Short mmCIF file of C-alpha atoms and ligand atoms in Angstrom, two decimals:
data_model
loop_
_atom_site.label_atom_id
_atom_site.label_comp_id
_atom_site.label_asym_id
_atom_site.label_seq_id
_atom_site.Cartn_x
_atom_site.Cartn_y
_atom_site.Cartn_z
CA MET A 3 183.18 -82.39 154.41
CA ILE A 4 184.56 -79.46 152.28
CA GLU A 5 181.89 -77.44 150.71
CA HIS A 6 181.95 -76.94 146.95
CA PRO A 7 183.07 -73.28 146.25
CA PHE A 8 180.07 -72.72 144.04
CA ILE A 9 177.88 -72.77 147.19
CA ALA A 10 179.56 -69.74 148.87
CA GLN A 11 179.43 -67.83 145.55
CA ALA A 12 175.83 -68.72 144.86
CA ARG A 13 175.00 -67.46 148.52
CA GLU A 14 176.61 -64.16 147.55
CA ALA A 15 174.57 -64.03 144.30
CA VAL A 16 171.03 -64.77 145.66
CA GLY A 17 171.39 -64.64 149.39
CA ALA A 18 172.18 -67.43 151.81
CA ALA A 19 168.45 -68.22 152.53
CA HIS A 20 168.13 -69.15 148.77
CA VAL A 21 170.77 -71.75 148.42
CA LEU A 22 169.62 -74.94 149.79
CA THR A 23 171.95 -77.82 150.65
CA GLN A 24 169.83 -79.93 153.08
CA ASP A 25 166.39 -81.24 153.09
CA LEU A 26 166.38 -81.37 149.32
CA ALA A 27 164.16 -84.51 149.05
CA ALA A 28 161.23 -82.53 147.36
CA TYR A 29 163.37 -81.28 144.59
CA ALA A 30 165.07 -84.62 143.97
CA VAL A 31 162.20 -86.81 143.07
CA ASP A 32 159.66 -86.40 140.25
CA TRP A 33 155.81 -86.26 140.67
CA LYS A 34 155.43 -90.00 139.72
CA GLU A 35 158.27 -90.79 142.24
CA LYS A 36 159.92 -92.77 139.50
CA TYR A 37 163.08 -90.92 139.17
CA HIS A 38 165.33 -89.96 142.30
CA GLY A 39 168.44 -87.81 142.20
CA ARG A 40 170.82 -85.96 144.49
CA PRO A 41 171.53 -82.39 143.65
CA LEU A 42 174.66 -80.56 144.83
CA ALA A 43 172.37 -77.67 145.81
CA VAL A 44 168.93 -76.13 145.04
CA VAL A 45 169.24 -72.42 144.22
CA ARG A 46 166.13 -70.07 144.23
CA PRO A 47 167.06 -66.92 142.45
CA GLY A 48 164.51 -63.97 142.81
CA ASN A 49 164.97 -62.19 139.46
CA THR A 50 166.38 -62.58 135.93
CA ALA A 51 169.70 -61.04 136.89
CA GLU A 52 170.11 -63.43 139.72
CA VAL A 53 169.31 -66.36 137.45
CA SER A 54 171.94 -64.99 134.95
CA ALA A 55 174.51 -64.74 137.86
CA VAL A 56 173.85 -68.39 139.06
CA VAL A 57 174.19 -69.66 135.44
CA GLN A 58 177.39 -67.96 135.06
CA LEU A 59 178.77 -69.45 138.21
CA CYS A 60 177.63 -72.90 137.13
CA ALA A 61 179.41 -72.46 133.83
CA GLN A 62 182.55 -71.28 135.59
CA HIS A 63 182.49 -74.42 137.81
CA ARG A 64 181.34 -76.69 134.93
CA LEU A 65 178.38 -77.71 137.19
CA SER A 66 175.36 -78.86 135.09
CA ILE A 67 171.90 -77.18 135.74
CA VAL A 68 168.41 -78.71 136.09
CA PRO A 69 165.77 -76.08 135.78
CA GLN A 70 162.72 -76.88 137.97
CA GLY A 71 159.17 -75.23 137.83
CA GLY A 72 156.31 -76.87 139.68
CA ASN A 73 157.84 -80.27 139.41
CA THR A 74 154.67 -81.86 138.00
CA GLY A 75 156.32 -83.20 134.83
CA MET A 76 155.66 -86.69 133.78
CA CYS A 77 159.03 -87.85 132.38
CA GLY A 78 161.73 -87.01 134.94
CA ALA A 79 162.83 -84.01 133.07
CA ALA A 80 163.10 -81.77 136.10
CA THR A 81 164.85 -84.44 138.39
CA PRO A 82 168.61 -84.22 138.78
CA ASP A 83 170.88 -87.17 138.47
CA ASP A 84 172.51 -88.86 141.46
CA SER A 85 176.03 -87.54 140.82
CA GLY A 86 175.63 -84.93 143.60
CA GLN A 87 177.12 -82.43 140.98
CA GLN A 88 174.06 -80.87 139.37
CA VAL A 89 172.43 -77.63 140.46
CA VAL A 90 168.68 -77.45 140.62
CA ILE A 91 167.58 -73.86 139.73
CA THR A 92 164.01 -73.50 140.84
CA LEU A 93 162.00 -70.60 139.34
CA SER A 94 159.35 -70.27 141.89
CA ARG A 95 160.43 -66.90 143.35
CA LEU A 96 160.15 -65.28 139.91
CA ASN A 97 156.47 -65.02 140.18
CA LYS A 98 155.51 -61.46 139.30
CA ILE A 99 152.92 -60.39 136.68
CA ARG A 100 155.02 -57.74 134.78
CA ALA A 101 152.20 -56.34 132.65
CA VAL A 102 148.62 -57.00 131.52
CA ASP A 103 147.59 -55.28 128.30
CA PRO A 104 143.85 -56.18 127.73
CA ALA A 105 143.89 -53.98 124.51
CA ASN A 106 146.62 -55.99 122.97
CA ASN A 107 145.15 -59.19 124.55
CA THR A 108 148.47 -60.10 126.21
CA MET A 109 150.09 -60.49 129.54
CA THR A 110 153.74 -60.52 130.40
CA VAL A 111 154.65 -62.84 133.35
CA GLU A 112 157.56 -64.31 135.06
CA ALA A 113 158.31 -68.06 134.55
CA GLY A 114 157.46 -69.01 138.21
CA CYS A 115 153.86 -67.83 138.09
CA VAL A 116 151.52 -70.77 138.90
CA LEU A 117 149.30 -71.56 135.84
CA GLN A 118 146.06 -71.07 137.87
CA THR A 119 147.21 -67.61 139.19
CA LEU A 120 147.66 -66.69 135.44
CA GLN A 121 144.17 -68.01 134.62
CA GLU A 122 142.75 -65.87 137.39
CA THR A 123 144.80 -62.82 136.31
CA ALA A 124 143.41 -63.11 132.82
CA GLU A 125 139.82 -63.54 134.17
CA SER A 126 140.23 -60.34 136.28
CA VAL A 127 140.47 -58.33 133.16
CA ASN A 128 137.60 -60.26 131.58
CA ARG A 129 140.07 -62.46 129.40
CA LEU A 130 140.88 -65.95 129.12
CA TYR A 131 144.25 -67.67 129.31
CA PRO A 132 143.14 -71.08 128.04
CA LEU A 133 145.83 -73.36 128.95
CA SER A 134 144.12 -75.99 131.24
CA VAL A 135 145.70 -79.10 132.75
CA GLY A 136 144.92 -81.15 135.96
CA SER A 137 148.11 -79.84 137.60
CA GLU A 138 147.24 -76.16 137.09
CA GLY A 139 147.24 -75.47 140.83
CA SER A 140 150.97 -76.15 141.06
CA CYS A 141 152.65 -76.23 137.65
CA GLN A 142 154.32 -73.09 136.50
CA ILE A 143 154.22 -71.18 133.21
CA GLY A 144 158.02 -71.68 132.67
CA GLY A 145 157.49 -75.39 133.06
CA ASN A 146 154.39 -75.29 130.72
CA ILE A 147 156.38 -73.45 128.04
CA ALA A 148 159.44 -75.71 128.53
CA THR A 149 157.20 -78.79 127.90
CA ASN A 150 154.87 -77.24 125.36
CA ALA A 151 152.04 -78.52 127.61
CA GLY A 152 148.80 -79.43 126.06
CA GLY A 153 145.85 -80.20 128.23
CA VAL A 154 142.10 -80.28 127.74
CA GLN A 155 141.49 -77.20 125.55
CA VAL A 156 143.93 -77.83 122.81
CA LEU A 157 141.14 -78.71 120.43
CA ARG A 158 140.07 -75.04 120.40
CA TYR A 159 143.07 -72.99 121.47
CA GLY A 160 146.12 -75.01 120.56
CA ASN A 161 149.17 -76.17 122.51
CA THR A 162 151.22 -73.84 124.81
CA ARG A 163 153.24 -72.99 121.74
CA ASP A 164 150.27 -71.38 120.13
CA LEU A 165 149.75 -69.19 123.22
CA VAL A 166 153.19 -67.72 123.52
CA LEU A 167 154.16 -64.55 121.82
CA GLY A 168 157.46 -63.68 123.44
CA LEU A 169 160.03 -64.99 125.79
CA GLU A 170 162.91 -63.84 127.89
CA VAL A 171 165.62 -66.60 128.32
CA VAL A 172 168.87 -66.80 130.16
CA LEU A 173 171.23 -68.69 127.91
CA PRO A 174 173.65 -71.24 129.16
CA SER A 175 176.35 -68.58 128.94
CA GLY A 176 174.48 -66.34 131.44
CA GLU A 177 173.50 -63.86 128.70
CA VAL A 178 169.91 -62.66 128.85
CA LEU A 179 168.10 -63.07 125.39
CA ASP A 180 165.20 -60.66 125.28
CA LEU A 181 162.49 -61.92 122.92
CA LEU A 182 159.61 -60.47 124.98
CA ARG A 183 157.61 -59.15 122.13
CA GLY A 184 153.84 -58.93 122.18
CA LEU A 185 153.42 -59.15 118.41
CA ARG A 186 151.15 -61.31 116.31
CA LYS A 187 153.20 -60.59 113.20
CA ASP A 188 157.11 -60.55 113.21
CA ASN A 189 158.95 -61.98 110.24
CA THR A 190 162.38 -60.79 111.10
CA GLY A 191 164.30 -63.87 110.57
CA TYR A 192 164.28 -67.10 112.64
CA ASP A 193 161.58 -67.09 115.32
CA LEU A 194 163.97 -68.14 118.03
CA LYS A 195 161.36 -68.45 120.87
CA HIS A 196 160.14 -71.69 119.38
CA LEU A 197 163.46 -73.28 120.03
CA PHE A 198 162.92 -72.91 123.76
CA ILE A 199 159.30 -73.96 123.74
CA GLY A 200 159.21 -77.76 124.32
CA SER A 201 162.96 -77.81 124.86
CA GLU A 202 162.62 -79.20 128.42
CA GLY A 203 165.26 -76.97 129.95
CA THR A 204 167.99 -78.19 127.71
CA LEU A 205 168.76 -74.90 125.86
CA GLY A 206 168.16 -72.23 128.48
CA LEU A 207 166.24 -70.88 131.46
CA ILE A 208 163.01 -69.26 130.64
CA THR A 209 162.53 -66.38 132.89
CA ALA A 210 159.44 -64.43 131.40
CA ALA A 211 156.88 -64.80 128.85
CA THR A 212 154.40 -62.65 126.87
CA LEU A 213 151.26 -64.67 126.51
CA LYS A 214 148.18 -64.55 124.30
CA LEU A 215 144.87 -63.78 125.99
CA MET A 216 141.52 -64.76 124.47
CA PRO A 217 137.85 -63.52 124.99
CA LEU A 218 136.43 -64.89 128.11
CA PRO A 219 133.42 -67.03 127.47
CA SER A 220 130.20 -65.96 129.33
CA ALA A 221 128.47 -69.22 128.83
CA HIS A 222 129.55 -72.91 129.31
CA ALA A 223 127.82 -76.21 128.80
CA VAL A 224 129.35 -79.55 130.02
CA GLY A 225 128.19 -82.99 129.42
CA MET A 226 129.16 -86.63 129.49
CA VAL A 227 128.15 -89.36 127.10
CA ALA A 228 128.43 -93.06 127.05
CA VAL A 229 129.70 -94.51 123.83
CA LYS A 230 129.79 -98.09 122.63
CA SER A 231 133.36 -97.77 121.05
CA PRO A 232 136.14 -95.38 120.27
CA ALA A 233 135.09 -95.62 116.62
CA LEU A 234 131.68 -94.15 117.60
CA ALA A 235 133.47 -91.53 119.82
CA VAL A 236 135.44 -90.45 116.70
CA GLU A 237 132.01 -90.03 114.67
CA LEU A 238 130.61 -88.24 117.57
CA LEU A 239 133.69 -85.79 117.48
CA GLN A 240 132.89 -84.85 113.92
CA HIS A 241 129.12 -84.58 114.62
CA MET A 242 129.71 -82.19 117.49
CA ARG A 243 132.30 -80.19 115.56
CA ASP A 244 129.88 -79.71 112.76
CA ARG A 245 127.13 -78.67 115.11
CA MET A 246 129.04 -76.56 117.51
CA GLY A 247 131.79 -75.08 115.47
CA GLU A 248 134.34 -73.09 117.09
CA ARG A 249 132.46 -73.01 120.48
CA PHE A 250 133.59 -76.78 120.94
CA SER A 251 136.38 -76.66 123.59
CA ALA A 252 136.99 -80.20 125.02
CA PHE A 253 136.45 -83.70 124.08
CA GLU A 254 138.01 -86.11 126.58
CA LEU A 255 137.69 -89.85 126.13
CA MET A 256 137.86 -92.19 129.25
CA SER A 257 137.50 -96.00 129.27
CA HIS A 258 135.28 -97.58 131.92
CA ALA A 259 138.23 -99.07 133.60
CA MET A 260 139.68 -95.51 134.08
CA VAL A 261 136.56 -94.11 135.48
CA ALA A 262 135.92 -97.16 137.79
CA LEU A 263 139.47 -96.85 139.14
CA THR A 264 139.13 -93.16 139.80
CA ARG A 265 135.83 -93.53 141.59
CA ARG A 266 137.20 -96.52 143.58
CA VAL A 267 140.13 -94.31 144.84
CA PHE A 268 137.95 -91.15 145.24
CA PRO A 269 134.38 -92.30 146.05
CA ALA A 270 133.05 -88.85 146.54
CA LEU A 271 133.46 -88.22 142.81
CA PRO A 272 130.30 -88.46 140.69
CA GLN A 273 128.90 -91.55 139.05
CA PRO A 274 127.55 -90.05 135.82
CA PHE A 275 125.53 -93.06 134.74
CA ALA A 276 123.53 -95.50 136.74
CA GLN A 277 124.73 -98.44 134.47
CA ALA A 278 128.23 -99.04 133.34
CA HIS A 279 129.34 -98.51 129.77
CA ASP A 280 132.59 -99.24 127.95
CA TRP A 281 133.57 -95.74 127.09
CA TYR A 282 132.73 -92.17 128.13
CA VAL A 283 133.39 -88.84 126.61
CA LEU A 284 133.43 -85.53 128.62
CA MET A 285 132.63 -82.57 126.45
CA GLU A 286 132.53 -78.66 127.05
CA VAL A 287 131.38 -76.01 124.73
CA ALA A 288 131.61 -72.25 125.49
CA ASP A 289 130.79 -68.91 123.91
CA GLY A 290 130.16 -65.25 124.56
CA GLY A 291 126.28 -65.62 124.77
CA ALA A 292 123.90 -66.77 127.37
CA ASP A 293 124.07 -70.17 129.22
CA ALA A 294 120.42 -71.01 128.28
CA ALA A 295 120.88 -70.60 124.58
CA LEU A 296 124.25 -72.46 124.41
CA THR A 297 122.87 -75.38 126.57
CA ALA A 298 119.88 -75.53 124.17
CA ASP A 299 122.32 -75.87 121.03
CA PHE A 300 124.42 -78.43 122.93
CA GLN A 301 121.33 -80.42 124.00
CA SER A 302 120.00 -80.47 120.64
CA ALA A 303 123.37 -81.71 119.03
CA LEU A 304 123.43 -84.43 121.60
CA GLU A 305 119.80 -85.41 120.95
CA GLN A 306 120.72 -85.72 117.32
CA ALA A 307 123.73 -87.87 118.37
CA LEU A 308 121.33 -90.17 120.32
CA GLU A 309 119.06 -90.44 117.27
CA ARG A 310 122.06 -91.37 115.08
CA GLU A 311 122.98 -93.96 117.73
CA LEU A 312 126.39 -92.27 118.21
CA VAL A 313 125.81 -92.29 121.87
CA ILE A 314 123.93 -94.61 124.32
CA ASP A 315 123.33 -92.10 127.20
CA VAL A 316 123.74 -88.53 127.88
CA VAL A 317 124.20 -86.32 130.97
CA ILE A 318 124.11 -82.61 130.67
CA THR A 319 125.11 -80.80 133.81
CA GLN A 320 122.56 -78.40 135.32
CA SER A 321 124.84 -76.18 137.47
CA GLN A 322 128.49 -75.06 137.70
CA ALA A 323 128.84 -77.33 140.68
CA GLN A 324 127.86 -80.46 138.62
CA ALA A 325 130.18 -79.38 135.76
CA ARG A 326 133.05 -78.87 138.20
CA ALA A 327 132.44 -82.42 139.65
CA LEU A 328 132.58 -84.01 136.23
CA TRP A 329 135.79 -82.24 135.57
CA GLU A 330 137.17 -83.32 138.79
CA LEU A 331 136.48 -86.93 137.82
CA ARG A 332 138.59 -86.34 134.72
CA ASP A 333 141.34 -84.35 136.45
CA ASN A 334 141.84 -87.03 139.04
CA VAL A 335 142.62 -89.91 136.80
CA SER A 336 146.40 -89.45 137.33
CA GLU A 337 146.17 -89.24 141.00
CA ALA A 338 144.04 -92.36 141.07
CA GLN A 339 146.56 -94.35 139.10
CA GLN A 340 149.28 -92.98 141.33
CA HIS A 341 147.40 -94.43 144.38
CA ASP A 342 146.80 -97.63 142.68
CA ALA A 343 149.97 -98.78 141.44
CA PRO A 344 152.98 -97.71 139.34
CA ASN A 345 152.01 -97.97 135.73
CA ILE A 346 153.85 -98.01 132.50
CA LYS A 347 152.72 -94.77 131.01
CA HIS A 348 152.23 -93.67 127.50
CA ASP A 349 151.50 -90.18 126.00
CA ILE A 350 151.00 -90.85 122.32
CA SER A 351 149.39 -89.02 119.40
CA LEU A 352 147.80 -90.50 116.17
CA PRO A 353 145.88 -89.17 113.38
CA VAL A 354 142.49 -89.00 114.98
CA SER A 355 140.92 -91.31 112.31
CA GLN A 356 143.39 -94.08 113.30
CA VAL A 357 142.70 -94.02 117.00
CA PRO A 358 139.99 -96.64 117.16
CA ARG A 359 142.00 -99.10 115.18
CA PHE A 360 144.95 -98.44 117.22
CA ILE A 361 143.00 -99.04 120.49
CA ASP A 362 141.65 -102.26 119.21
CA GLU A 363 144.77 -103.78 117.90
CA VAL A 364 147.13 -102.60 120.60
CA SER A 365 144.74 -103.44 123.49
CA ALA A 366 144.49 -107.07 122.12
CA GLU A 367 148.36 -107.32 121.69
CA LEU A 368 148.96 -106.19 125.22
CA ALA A 369 146.36 -108.46 126.76
CA SER A 370 147.87 -111.41 125.00
CA LYS A 371 151.55 -110.56 125.74
CA PHE A 372 150.96 -109.32 129.33
CA PRO A 373 148.02 -111.52 130.72
CA GLY A 374 146.09 -110.16 133.58
CA SER A 375 147.55 -106.50 132.97
CA ARG A 376 145.17 -103.61 133.34
CA LEU A 377 144.92 -101.03 130.65
CA PHE A 378 143.84 -97.52 131.66
CA CYS A 379 143.05 -95.60 128.43
CA PHE A 380 141.98 -91.99 128.41
CA GLY A 381 143.01 -88.88 126.79
CA HIS A 382 142.46 -85.80 124.61
CA LEU A 383 140.69 -87.62 121.71
CA GLY A 384 139.90 -84.28 119.95
CA ASP A 385 143.70 -83.94 119.47
CA GLY A 386 144.40 -87.63 118.83
CA ASN A 387 146.34 -87.73 122.01
CA LEU A 388 145.89 -90.88 124.20
CA HIS A 389 147.31 -91.88 127.50
CA PHE A 390 147.60 -95.56 127.20
CA ASN A 391 148.79 -96.80 130.66
CA LEU A 392 149.40 -100.39 131.58
CA SER A 393 149.31 -101.43 135.19
CA ARG A 394 150.30 -104.69 136.81
CA PRO A 395 147.76 -107.56 137.25
CA GLU A 396 145.98 -107.18 140.74
CA GLY A 397 147.99 -108.59 143.54
CA THR A 398 151.29 -108.89 141.82
CA ASP A 399 154.57 -107.21 142.62
CA ASN A 400 155.21 -103.48 141.65
CA ALA A 401 158.92 -103.96 141.03
CA LEU A 402 158.50 -107.09 138.92
CA TRP A 403 155.98 -105.31 136.84
CA LEU A 404 158.17 -102.26 136.19
CA LYS A 405 160.85 -104.62 134.67
CA LYS A 406 158.46 -105.09 131.89
CA ASN A 407 158.61 -101.40 131.02
CA ASP A 408 160.82 -101.84 127.79
CA ALA A 409 158.84 -104.81 126.66
CA VAL A 410 155.49 -102.86 126.98
CA ASN A 411 157.02 -99.78 125.40
CA ASP A 412 158.14 -101.82 122.48
CA VAL A 413 154.64 -102.99 121.74
CA VAL A 414 152.99 -99.57 122.27
CA HIS A 415 155.64 -97.40 120.52
CA ALA A 416 156.11 -99.81 117.61
CA ALA A 417 152.40 -99.63 116.94
CA VAL A 418 152.59 -95.72 117.16
CA ALA A 419 155.28 -95.80 114.58
CA ARG A 420 153.09 -98.14 112.29
CA PHE A 421 150.28 -95.70 112.60
CA ASN A 422 152.51 -92.59 111.73
CA GLY A 423 151.92 -91.21 115.32
CA SER A 424 154.30 -89.65 118.04
CA ILE A 425 155.70 -91.17 121.13
CA SER A 426 155.16 -88.04 123.07
CA ALA A 427 152.17 -85.88 122.42
CA GLU A 428 152.40 -83.33 125.20
CA HIS A 429 154.63 -84.60 128.25
CA GLY A 430 157.85 -84.62 126.47
CA ILE A 431 160.88 -86.90 126.44
CA GLY A 432 162.75 -86.03 129.59
CA GLN A 433 164.85 -88.96 130.84
CA GLN A 434 161.85 -91.35 130.43
CA LYS A 435 162.11 -91.63 126.69
CA VAL A 436 165.54 -90.43 125.93
CA ASP A 437 166.73 -93.75 124.73
CA GLU A 438 163.85 -94.41 122.71
CA LEU A 439 163.78 -91.24 120.75
CA PRO A 440 166.62 -92.32 118.48
CA ARG A 441 164.37 -95.25 117.39
CA TYR A 442 161.58 -92.93 116.17
CA LYS A 443 163.36 -89.90 114.72
CA SER A 444 165.58 -89.98 111.70
CA ALA A 445 169.26 -89.55 112.17
CA LEU A 446 169.25 -86.25 110.36
CA GLU A 447 166.53 -84.91 112.57
CA LEU A 448 168.48 -85.75 115.63
CA GLU A 449 171.73 -84.31 114.24
CA VAL A 450 169.94 -80.88 113.67
CA MET A 451 168.68 -80.99 117.16
CA ARG A 452 172.21 -81.84 118.41
CA ALA A 453 173.59 -79.12 116.15
CA ILE A 454 171.36 -76.48 117.89
CA LYS A 455 172.14 -77.84 121.39
CA ARG A 456 175.94 -77.54 120.71
CA ALA A 457 175.45 -73.96 119.28
CA LEU A 458 173.55 -72.79 122.36
CA ASP A 459 175.06 -74.86 124.96
CA PRO A 460 178.71 -75.84 123.92
CA LEU A 461 179.54 -76.95 127.56
CA GLN A 462 176.53 -79.21 127.53
CA LEU A 463 175.50 -77.94 130.99
CA MET A 464 171.71 -77.44 130.42
CA ASN A 465 169.78 -80.47 131.83
CA PRO A 466 172.15 -83.04 130.41
CA GLY A 467 170.71 -86.57 129.82
CA LYS A 468 167.27 -85.08 129.03
CA VAL A 469 165.73 -85.20 125.53
CA LEU A 470 169.09 -85.99 123.90
CA ARG A 471 172.06 -88.05 124.97
P1 LIG B 506 158.50 -79.06 135.78
O1 LIG B 506 158.01 -80.45 135.93
O2 LIG B 506 159.16 -78.52 137.01
O3 LIG B 506 159.58 -79.17 134.68
C1 LIG B 506 159.32 -79.81 133.36
C2 LIG B 506 160.41 -79.48 132.42
O4 LIG B 506 160.52 -78.14 132.20
C3 LIG B 506 161.79 -79.85 132.79
O5 LIG B 506 162.58 -80.28 131.67
C4 LIG B 506 162.39 -78.60 133.38
O6 LIG B 506 163.79 -78.66 133.45
C5 LIG B 506 161.81 -77.61 132.53
N1 LIG B 506 161.59 -76.24 133.12
C6 LIG B 506 160.74 -75.96 134.12
N2 LIG B 506 160.80 -74.64 134.27
C7 LIG B 506 161.60 -74.15 133.47
C8 LIG B 506 162.12 -72.81 133.04
N3 LIG B 506 161.66 -71.71 133.64
N4 LIG B 506 163.08 -72.68 132.06
C9 LIG B 506 163.40 -73.80 131.32
N5 LIG B 506 163.01 -74.96 131.64
C10 LIG B 506 162.10 -75.14 132.64
N6 LIG B 506 150.80 -81.97 130.88
C11 LIG B 506 150.11 -81.85 129.72
O7 LIG B 506 150.70 -81.42 128.79
N7 LIG B 506 148.81 -81.93 129.54
C12 LIG B 506 148.00 -82.31 130.69
O8 LIG B 506 146.81 -82.43 130.52
C13 LIG B 506 148.69 -82.63 131.93
N8 LIG B 506 148.02 -82.99 132.88
C14 LIG B 506 148.76 -83.26 134.14
C15 LIG B 506 147.82 -83.55 135.26
C16 LIG B 506 148.49 -83.91 136.47
C17 LIG B 506 147.60 -84.23 137.75
C18 LIG B 506 149.99 -83.84 136.65
C19 LIG B 506 150.64 -84.19 137.93
C20 LIG B 506 150.57 -83.56 135.54
C21 LIG B 506 150.02 -83.19 134.23
N9 LIG B 506 150.65 -82.81 133.09
C22 LIG B 506 150.08 -82.42 131.94
C23 LIG B 506 152.24 -82.66 133.22
C24 LIG B 506 152.75 -81.51 133.68
O9 LIG B 506 151.97 -80.76 134.57
C25 LIG B 506 153.23 -80.50 132.62
O10 LIG B 506 154.27 -80.95 131.82
C26 LIG B 506 153.63 -78.99 133.09
O11 LIG B 506 153.72 -78.24 131.91
C27 LIG B 506 155.00 -79.06 133.75
O12 LIG B 506 155.01 -77.77 134.37
P2 LIG B 506 155.98 -77.72 135.72
O13 LIG B 506 156.16 -76.33 136.21
O14 LIG B 506 155.63 -78.61 136.89
O15 LIG B 506 157.43 -78.10 135.22
C1 LIG B 507 146.19 -85.87 131.61
O1 LIG B 507 145.78 -85.82 130.44
O2 LIG B 507 145.37 -86.09 132.61
C2 LIG B 507 147.68 -85.70 131.73
O3 LIG B 507 148.23 -85.61 130.72
C3 LIG B 507 148.30 -86.41 132.94
C4 LIG B 507 148.44 -87.94 132.68
O4 LIG B 507 148.60 -88.33 131.56
O5 LIG B 507 148.54 -88.62 133.63
ZN1 LIG B 508 147.07 -85.44 128.91
#
């Protein structure tokens, strides 16, 4: 077979070892193994200039580009189509820490740095990079920025968007847009970096970023509580906020079904309570003082919650190992579902006050329309962000279940719209929700998005079929 001329030119640009045309399976499928593609090639540039050169070659040959980071995304946004004509550009070789500036509380890093490495880099200078997600051992900061990742500490520190001060981006033309500023104040016109944050690789390739660093807490306290209902969990959230103030870092809701499945798949994970309860909340507080003082405050707030009957039972961890084990239980819920069966996944946000009524009404509707289906509800309740995943009835066929995808989405997303929520809180649109987006955004909002896309990517080469059609 005659090789596409792009391949030889790409080899020239980045070195033959970094243009892959065989054994591409790992780059052609998403984490959930729902989307499968067939790239023409996978190119691994080693620096910004090489990214720019490869993008120019793609433009020259009118080959579309799929940026890929750690490939842990949840909506097929980093998976190529099956045309055999798309080039996956993976950023993993751009993994240098360019600068750490503790006095400015910033670090400037390349897009392929793994999130956990950045957390460790920050810690090495007594600072915190607070983005924290279950995939932090493999997702990359470029992917985090391109998806505006959320995670378990948004309650205190905000989304990725709130943690980025500057960006370096290779535009679809191959030009390098240098927005790498470490400034907290800069009102010199449109703040262009925000266009690329959350754009899921559709406007350009992020090659580096200047990130905010926070004070590194010296004390942590972690606890899990059992609650009767999501309504009481919301009351508890307010109570804990009032008592703990800005020390309050995480508030993660998990249904009994979610915890039971996770423990069934990973039996070594802890069983926090001897007796089963309907709902659980995992909480963390942190500050710059001593563990003992913080734990005493946390304990007293939880005792008050017990007195007010907001919670049924409480476990406060007594060691870092116990705290880690509880977090492992939370962090493994996605893996557990992946082992169990393919599910119809949702990543929705609602006003926090509406979450309990949403859960009650939509759970009942799903149970009546899809008898025997299993609902796994968990999420970042502090941010009004629920993962509301529906799995097939035990013992039924996976493929048959996945045919119900649109019908299930209709129920969940129509309810989200009724409650003034969003169909994507943190995972993005990708290819999973691209056809649903027009139902939940106004024609004008979509047209403004398309106008931006046309202005930056007139040849429509950046990650086509994702976010917008
Ligand atoms: P990829 O999956 O490789 O790519 C994601 C998107 O970004 C694609 O559109 C891709 O084209 C684009 N992209 C990647 N790199 C670049 C770049 N350099 N320039 C331009 N575009 C780029 N997400 C959350 O928000 N919160 C969570 O709590 C959370 N928990 C998770 C837990 C597990 C176990 C798993 C598997 C995933 C979880 N995720 C979570 C989803 C995922 O980890 C995040 O979306 C993450 O930010 C994706 O990063 P990545 O490097 O893997 O990106
Ligand atoms: C999480 O909160 O664990 C992530 O967003 C991943 C998921 O929803 O599966
Ligand atoms: Zn999440």
